[in-house]
Amino acid sequence: MAKVMAVNAGSSSLKFQLFEMPEETVITSGVVERIGQEMGSFTIKYNGEKKVMEQPVPNHKVAVDLLLEALVSLHIVNQLSEISAVGHRIVQGGPYFNDSAIVDDDVVAKVEELAELAPLHNPAHLVGYRAFKEALPNAGEVFTFDTAFHQSMDEERYLYPLPYEYYTDLKVRKYGAHGTSHKYVSEQLIQLLGNPKHSRVIVCHLGNGASLSAVQDGKCVDTSMGFTPLAGVMMGGRCGSVDPSIMPYLCKKLNKTPDEILDIYNHESGMKGVSGISSDSRDIENALFNKDGKSTPEQIDRALKTSLLYARIVSKYIGAYYTELGGCDAIAFTAGVGENAAYLRRLIIDNCSRALSVFLDEEENNRRVDGNHLISNEFSKIEVYVIPTNEEVMIARDTVRLLNIR
């Protein structure tokens, strides 16, 4: 048995789970949120208890220090040296990695090189890695890449119709993201189908960041995110794919630089931009259904526009992937929005129902349960599931496998 830490660092958060491996028993889990904002939040769960601490967390180094201090002070471990290994989620592995990798100087250099493709994430990942490496110098370190699962895509699916030398010389191509989640959920989905020799499934990873993937026989065929995690479907604060000509138009009209418009694309668009309410689907749902009795008619209208637009864009990708796969056996919803926003799942599937003969069981869709959950009805030709993602357990598994931990 060995203690393995799985770290999932986002642009402003750090999720973690400490596992007893290979049993995959969770010893502790939690998250540091709102990193870099005025006030941060640190949540840690252990022994059936949950502690929440509010304090400034200026950067990911401080977040790691908070976590490691809590492990010892709360007697979750007697000393940090009990942790045998740390696995880190890395958003962008470019064309270099089709699997997780043991960390060495060359691997770190490649992640640094690729930071411009994931500027909100790769630098944060490396800060977290170095903080853990400093605190746990004898622990093994593994990087698990969000792009690795998508390396099975054919060239015709990852190339852009740009001058070919942009791909050969500058590495401009579709890479995708959320691959660790897509791999986990698609494996779960195929198991629920009875592990058939051939399978065609669509995974909808819908969180603050969102992407879909078409998976055939366990291999990714296509995915919605592209050169960076900005592409694809509408997201919490990201616009997804829009007409490229909008960029120079806005630069001229608003007297802004391309970097300033790109920042708007990444942080002020998507659900937040259309609704004017929030990038969080829960806030939009509250406004749409006036749950607190404070929504104005304009807020309700904007929340409705946002929900309908979001559902329409996601359903278009489901239809496209149905065509690419030549059919579909099952669809899975996962991540924060996919697992919890029943009204959006209904809107999305309603958009697909006439063409694909897929239908939800309204009662099952609205019922909140832990674990994998079938939400389609008996008349649906495609099974639809809610499957909670678990990127951390995938990271831990790869860490154990590559480091040959017993």
PDB file of C-alpha atoms in Angstrom, residues 90-257:
ATOM      1  CA  ILE A  90      -1.465  19.109 -17.035  1.00  0.00           C
ATOM      2  CA  VAL A  91      -3.847  20.729 -19.511  1.00  0.00           C
ATOM      3  CA  GLN A  92      -1.552  20.980 -22.533  1.00  0.00           C
ATOM      4  CA  GLY A  93       0.886  18.272 -23.610  1.00  0.00           C
ATOM      5  CA  GLY A  94       0.905  19.236 -27.276  1.00  0.00           C
ATOM      6  CA  PRO A  95       2.009  16.571 -29.774  1.00  0.00           C
ATOM      7  CA  TYR A  96       4.641  15.247 -27.375  1.00  0.00           C
ATOM      8  CA  PHE A  97       2.590  13.025 -25.067  1.00  0.00           C
ATOM      9  CA  ASN A  98       0.030  10.318 -25.850  1.00  0.00           C
ATOM     10  CA  ASP A  99       0.275   9.002 -22.285  1.00  0.00           C
ATOM     11  CA  SER A 100       1.142  10.269 -18.831  1.00  0.00           C
ATOM     12  CA  ALA A 101       4.862  10.712 -18.150  1.00  0.00           C
ATOM     13  CA  ILE A 102       7.326  10.470 -15.272  1.00  0.00           C
ATOM     14  CA  VAL A 103       8.570  13.997 -14.671  1.00  0.00           C
ATOM     15  CA  ASP A 104      12.132  14.892 -15.609  1.00  0.00           C
ATOM     16  CA  ASP A 105      13.810  18.057 -16.886  1.00  0.00           C
ATOM     17  CA  ASP A 106      12.828  17.338 -20.489  1.00  0.00           C
ATOM     18  CA  VAL A 107       9.156  16.839 -19.594  1.00  0.00           C
ATOM     19  CA  VAL A 108       9.126  20.088 -17.586  1.00  0.00           C
ATOM     20  CA  ALA A 109      10.779  21.950 -20.476  1.00  0.00           C
ATOM     21  CA  LYS A 110       8.103  20.724 -22.904  1.00  0.00           C
ATOM     22  CA  VAL A 111       5.299  21.788 -20.543  1.00  0.00           C
ATOM     23  CA  GLU A 112       6.925  25.219 -20.254  1.00  0.00           C
ATOM     24  CA  GLU A 113       7.265  25.450 -24.037  1.00  0.00           C
ATOM     25  CA  LEU A 114       3.562  24.698 -24.427  1.00  0.00           C
ATOM     26  CA  ALA A 115       2.450  27.289 -21.855  1.00  0.00           C
ATOM     27  CA  GLU A 116       1.485  29.745 -24.585  1.00  0.00           C
ATOM     28  CA  LEU A 117      -1.128  27.222 -25.756  1.00  0.00           C
ATOM     29  CA  ALA A 118      -2.695  27.049 -22.283  1.00  0.00           C
ATOM     30  CA  PRO A 119      -1.643  30.295 -20.592  1.00  0.00           C
ATOM     31  CA  LEU A 120      -4.290  30.043 -17.851  1.00  0.00           C
ATOM     32  CA  HIS A 121      -3.254  26.533 -16.849  1.00  0.00           C
ATOM     33  CA  ASN A 122       0.233  25.218 -17.711  1.00  0.00           C
ATOM     34  CA  PRO A 123       2.107  27.892 -15.702  1.00  0.00           C
ATOM     35  CA  ALA A 124      -0.150  27.216 -12.690  1.00  0.00           C
ATOM     36  CA  HIS A 125       0.478  23.474 -13.027  1.00  0.00           C
ATOM     37  CA  LEU A 126       4.234  24.035 -12.924  1.00  0.00           C
ATOM     38  CA  VAL A 127       4.001  26.274  -9.857  1.00  0.00           C
ATOM     39  CA  GLY A 128       2.090  23.493  -8.108  1.00  0.00           C
ATOM     40  CA  TYR A 129       4.563  20.859  -9.272  1.00  0.00           C
ATOM     41  CA  ARG A 130       7.572  22.815  -8.006  1.00  0.00           C
ATOM     42  CA  ALA A 131       5.904  23.512  -4.670  1.00  0.00           C
ATOM     43  CA  PHE A 132       5.228  19.798  -4.140  1.00  0.00           C
ATOM     44  CA  LYS A 133       8.710  18.882  -5.341  1.00  0.00           C
ATOM     45  CA  GLU A 134      10.252  21.256  -2.822  1.00  0.00           C
ATOM     46  CA  ALA A 135       8.147  19.919   0.051  1.00  0.00           C
ATOM     47  CA  LEU A 136       8.380  16.238  -0.978  1.00  0.00           C
ATOM     48  CA  PRO A 137      11.831  15.852  -2.566  1.00  0.00           C
ATOM     49  CA  ASN A 138      11.798  12.052  -2.365  1.00  0.00           C
ATOM     50  CA  ALA A 139       8.335  11.500  -3.831  1.00  0.00           C
ATOM     51  CA  GLY A 140       7.924  10.362  -7.419  1.00  0.00           C
ATOM     52  CA  GLU A 141       6.205  12.826  -9.756  1.00  0.00           C
ATOM     53  CA  VAL A 142       4.007  12.082 -12.782  1.00  0.00           C
ATOM     54  CA  PHE A 143       2.264  14.420 -15.227  1.00  0.00           C
ATOM     55  CA  THR A 144      -1.100  13.337 -16.647  1.00  0.00           C
ATOM     56  CA  PHE A 145      -1.970  15.304 -19.774  1.00  0.00           C
ATOM     57  CA  ASP A 146      -5.486  16.426 -20.704  1.00  0.00           C
ATOM     58  CA  THR A 147      -4.469  16.257 -24.357  1.00  0.00           C
ATOM     59  CA  ALA A 148      -3.114  12.679 -24.293  1.00  0.00           C
ATOM     60  CA  PHE A 149      -6.478  10.931 -24.757  1.00  0.00           C
ATOM     61  CA  HIS A 150      -7.132  12.985 -27.881  1.00  0.00           C
ATOM     62  CA  GLN A 151      -3.873  12.005 -29.600  1.00  0.00           C
ATOM     63  CA  SER A 152      -5.759   9.126 -31.230  1.00  0.00           C
ATOM     64  CA  MET A 153      -7.553  11.599 -33.530  1.00  0.00           C
ATOM     65  CA  ASP A 154      -6.861  11.252 -37.254  1.00  0.00           C
ATOM     66  CA  GLU A 155      -4.947  13.999 -39.022  1.00  0.00           C
ATOM     67  CA  GLU A 156      -8.059  15.002 -40.965  1.00  0.00           C
ATOM     68  CA  ARG A 157      -9.762  15.759 -37.642  1.00  0.00           C
ATOM     69  CA  TYR A 158      -6.999  17.680 -35.900  1.00  0.00           C
ATOM     70  CA  LEU A 159      -5.717  19.749 -38.844  1.00  0.00           C
ATOM     71  CA  TYR A 160      -6.998  23.266 -39.491  1.00  0.00           C
ATOM     72  CA  PRO A 161      -7.527  24.492 -43.073  1.00  0.00           C
ATOM     73  CA  LEU A 162      -4.589  26.902 -42.786  1.00  0.00           C
ATOM     74  CA  PRO A 163      -1.241  26.904 -44.629  1.00  0.00           C
ATOM     75  CA  TYR A 164       0.202  23.462 -43.892  1.00  0.00           C
ATOM     76  CA  GLU A 165       3.512  24.867 -42.645  1.00  0.00           C
ATOM     77  CA  TYR A 166       1.661  26.457 -39.716  1.00  0.00           C
ATOM     78  CA  TYR A 167       1.103  22.897 -38.543  1.00  0.00           C
ATOM     79  CA  THR A 168       4.540  21.499 -39.410  1.00  0.00           C
ATOM     80  CA  ASP A 169       6.564  24.511 -38.243  1.00  0.00           C
ATOM     81  CA  LEU A 170       4.395  26.116 -35.563  1.00  0.00           C
ATOM     82  CA  LYS A 171       2.408  23.124 -34.209  1.00  0.00           C
ATOM     83  CA  VAL A 172      -0.949  24.779 -34.984  1.00  0.00           C
ATOM     84  CA  ARG A 173      -3.549  21.978 -34.771  1.00  0.00           C
ATOM     85  CA  LYS A 174      -6.433  20.788 -32.617  1.00  0.00           C
ATOM     86  CA  TYR A 175      -5.247  19.330 -29.304  1.00  0.00           C
ATOM     87  CA  GLY A 176      -8.422  19.166 -27.219  1.00  0.00           C
ATOM     88  CA  ALA A 177      -8.636  19.225 -23.427  1.00  0.00           C
ATOM     89  CA  HIS A 178     -10.387  17.512 -20.504  1.00  0.00           C
ATOM     90  CA  GLY A 179      -8.963  14.259 -21.867  1.00  0.00           C
ATOM     91  CA  THR A 180      -8.482  12.727 -18.419  1.00  0.00           C
ATOM     92  CA  SER A 181     -12.182  13.225 -17.715  1.00  0.00           C
ATOM     93  CA  HIS A 182     -13.256  12.049 -21.174  1.00  0.00           C
ATOM     94  CA  LYS A 183     -11.196   8.887 -20.782  1.00  0.00           C
ATOM     95  CA  TYR A 184     -12.603   8.095 -17.325  1.00  0.00           C
ATOM     96  CA  VAL A 185     -16.230   8.779 -18.260  1.00  0.00           C
ATOM     97  CA  SER A 186     -16.064   6.938 -21.582  1.00  0.00           C
ATOM     98  CA  GLU A 187     -14.598   3.888 -19.799  1.00  0.00           C
ATOM     99  CA  GLN A 188     -17.416   4.027 -17.249  1.00  0.00           C
ATOM    100  CA  LEU A 189     -19.980   4.392 -20.023  1.00  0.00           C
ATOM    101  CA  ILE A 190     -18.634   1.424 -21.991  1.00  0.00           C
ATOM    102  CA  GLN A 191     -18.760  -0.696 -18.818  1.00  0.00           C
ATOM    103  CA  LEU A 192     -22.407   0.296 -18.319  1.00  0.00           C
ATOM    104  CA  LEU A 193     -23.090  -0.898 -21.868  1.00  0.00           C
ATOM    105  CA  GLY A 194     -21.679  -4.316 -20.926  1.00  0.00           C
ATOM    106  CA  ASN A 195     -18.157  -3.859 -22.371  1.00  0.00           C
ATOM    107  CA  PRO A 196     -19.136  -4.600 -25.994  1.00  0.00           C
ATOM    108  CA  LYS A 197     -16.374  -5.218 -28.510  1.00  0.00           C
ATOM    109  CA  HIS A 198     -17.546  -2.194 -30.494  1.00  0.00           C
ATOM    110  CA  SER A 199     -19.032   0.957 -28.993  1.00  0.00           C
ATOM    111  CA  ARG A 200     -19.888   4.505 -30.024  1.00  0.00           C
ATOM    112  CA  VAL A 201     -20.334   7.004 -27.194  1.00  0.00           C
ATOM    113  CA  ILE A 202     -20.456  10.775 -26.773  1.00  0.00           C
ATOM    114  CA  VAL A 203     -19.133  12.389 -23.606  1.00  0.00           C
ATOM    115  CA  CYS A 204     -20.360  15.870 -22.617  1.00  0.00           C
ATOM    116  CA  HIS A 205     -17.930  17.333 -20.079  1.00  0.00           C
ATOM    117  CA  LEU A 206     -19.872  20.456 -19.137  1.00  0.00           C
ATOM    118  CA  GLY A 207     -18.316  22.527 -16.390  1.00  0.00           C
ATOM    119  CA  ASN A 208     -17.146  26.124 -16.238  1.00  0.00           C
ATOM    120  CA  GLY A 209     -14.929  24.916 -19.060  1.00  0.00           C
ATOM    121  CA  ALA A 210     -16.729  22.553 -21.409  1.00  0.00           C
ATOM    122  CA  SER A 211     -15.951  20.086 -24.174  1.00  0.00           C
ATOM    123  CA  LEU A 212     -17.473  17.094 -25.931  1.00  0.00           C
ATOM    124  CA  SER A 213     -15.797  14.044 -27.381  1.00  0.00           C
ATOM    125  CA  ALA A 214     -16.769  11.284 -29.790  1.00  0.00           C
ATOM    126  CA  VAL A 215     -15.319   7.965 -28.632  1.00  0.00           C
ATOM    127  CA  GLN A 216     -15.306   4.820 -30.760  1.00  0.00           C
ATOM    128  CA  ASP A 217     -14.196   1.497 -29.246  1.00  0.00           C
ATOM    129  CA  GLY A 218     -12.587   3.415 -26.364  1.00  0.00           C
ATOM    130  CA  LYS A 219     -10.535   5.740 -28.610  1.00  0.00           C
ATOM    131  CA  CYS A 220     -11.170   9.431 -29.120  1.00  0.00           C
ATOM    132  CA  VAL A 221     -12.304  10.149 -32.681  1.00  0.00           C
ATOM    133  CA  ASP A 222     -12.959  13.879 -32.304  1.00  0.00           C
ATOM    134  CA  THR A 223     -13.294  16.541 -29.615  1.00  0.00           C
ATOM    135  CA  SER A 224     -14.647  20.076 -29.467  1.00  0.00           C
ATOM    136  CA  MET A 225     -11.795  22.040 -27.896  1.00  0.00           C
ATOM    137  CA  GLY A 226      -9.055  22.980 -30.305  1.00  0.00           C
ATOM    138  CA  PHE A 227      -5.658  24.658 -30.411  1.00  0.00           C
ATOM    139  CA  THR A 228      -6.466  26.028 -26.959  1.00  0.00           C
ATOM    140  CA  PRO A 229      -9.258  25.382 -24.402  1.00  0.00           C
ATOM    141  CA  LEU A 230     -11.065  28.470 -25.752  1.00  0.00           C
ATOM    142  CA  ALA A 231     -12.498  26.672 -28.783  1.00  0.00           C
ATOM    143  CA  GLY A 232     -15.649  24.584 -29.099  1.00  0.00           C
ATOM    144  CA  VAL A 233     -18.870  25.045 -27.140  1.00  0.00           C
ATOM    145  CA  MET A 234     -19.976  28.061 -25.132  1.00  0.00           C
ATOM    146  CA  MET A 235     -18.672  27.916 -21.548  1.00  0.00           C
ATOM    147  CA  GLY A 236     -18.947  29.772 -18.247  1.00  0.00           C
ATOM    148  CA  GLY A 237     -16.769  32.740 -19.147  1.00  0.00           C
ATOM    149  CA  ARG A 238     -15.373  31.574 -22.501  1.00  0.00           C
ATOM    150  CA  CYS A 239     -17.070  32.203 -25.822  1.00  0.00           C
ATOM    151  CA  GLY A 240     -16.112  28.942 -27.523  1.00  0.00           C
ATOM    152  CA  SER A 241     -15.713  29.020 -31.310  1.00  0.00           C
ATOM    153  CA  VAL A 242     -16.707  32.320 -32.933  1.00  0.00           C
ATOM    154  CA  ASP A 243     -16.057  33.901 -36.343  1.00  0.00           C
ATOM    155  CA  PRO A 244     -12.323  34.826 -36.387  1.00  0.00           C
ATOM    156  CA  SER A 245     -13.167  38.104 -38.124  1.00  0.00           C
ATOM    157  CA  ILE A 246     -14.811  39.341 -34.940  1.00  0.00           C
ATOM    158  CA  MET A 247     -11.355  39.804 -33.381  1.00  0.00           C
ATOM    159  CA  PRO A 248      -9.996  42.559 -35.720  1.00  0.00           C
ATOM    160  CA  TYR A 249     -13.464  44.146 -35.892  1.00  0.00           C
ATOM    161  CA  LEU A 250     -13.625  44.520 -32.102  1.00  0.00           C
ATOM    162  CA  CYS A 251     -10.047  45.722 -31.938  1.00  0.00           C
ATOM    163  CA  LYS A 252     -10.912  48.598 -34.255  1.00  0.00           C
ATOM    164  CA  LYS A 253     -14.307  49.415 -32.769  1.00  0.00           C
ATOM    165  CA  LEU A 254     -13.219  49.244 -29.117  1.00  0.00           C
ATOM    166  CA  ASN A 255      -9.637  50.445 -29.608  1.00  0.00           C
ATOM    167  CA  LYS A 256      -8.333  47.349 -27.867  1.00  0.00           C
ATOM    168  CA  THR A 257      -5.382  45.089 -28.551  1.00  0.00           C
TER     169      THR A 257
END
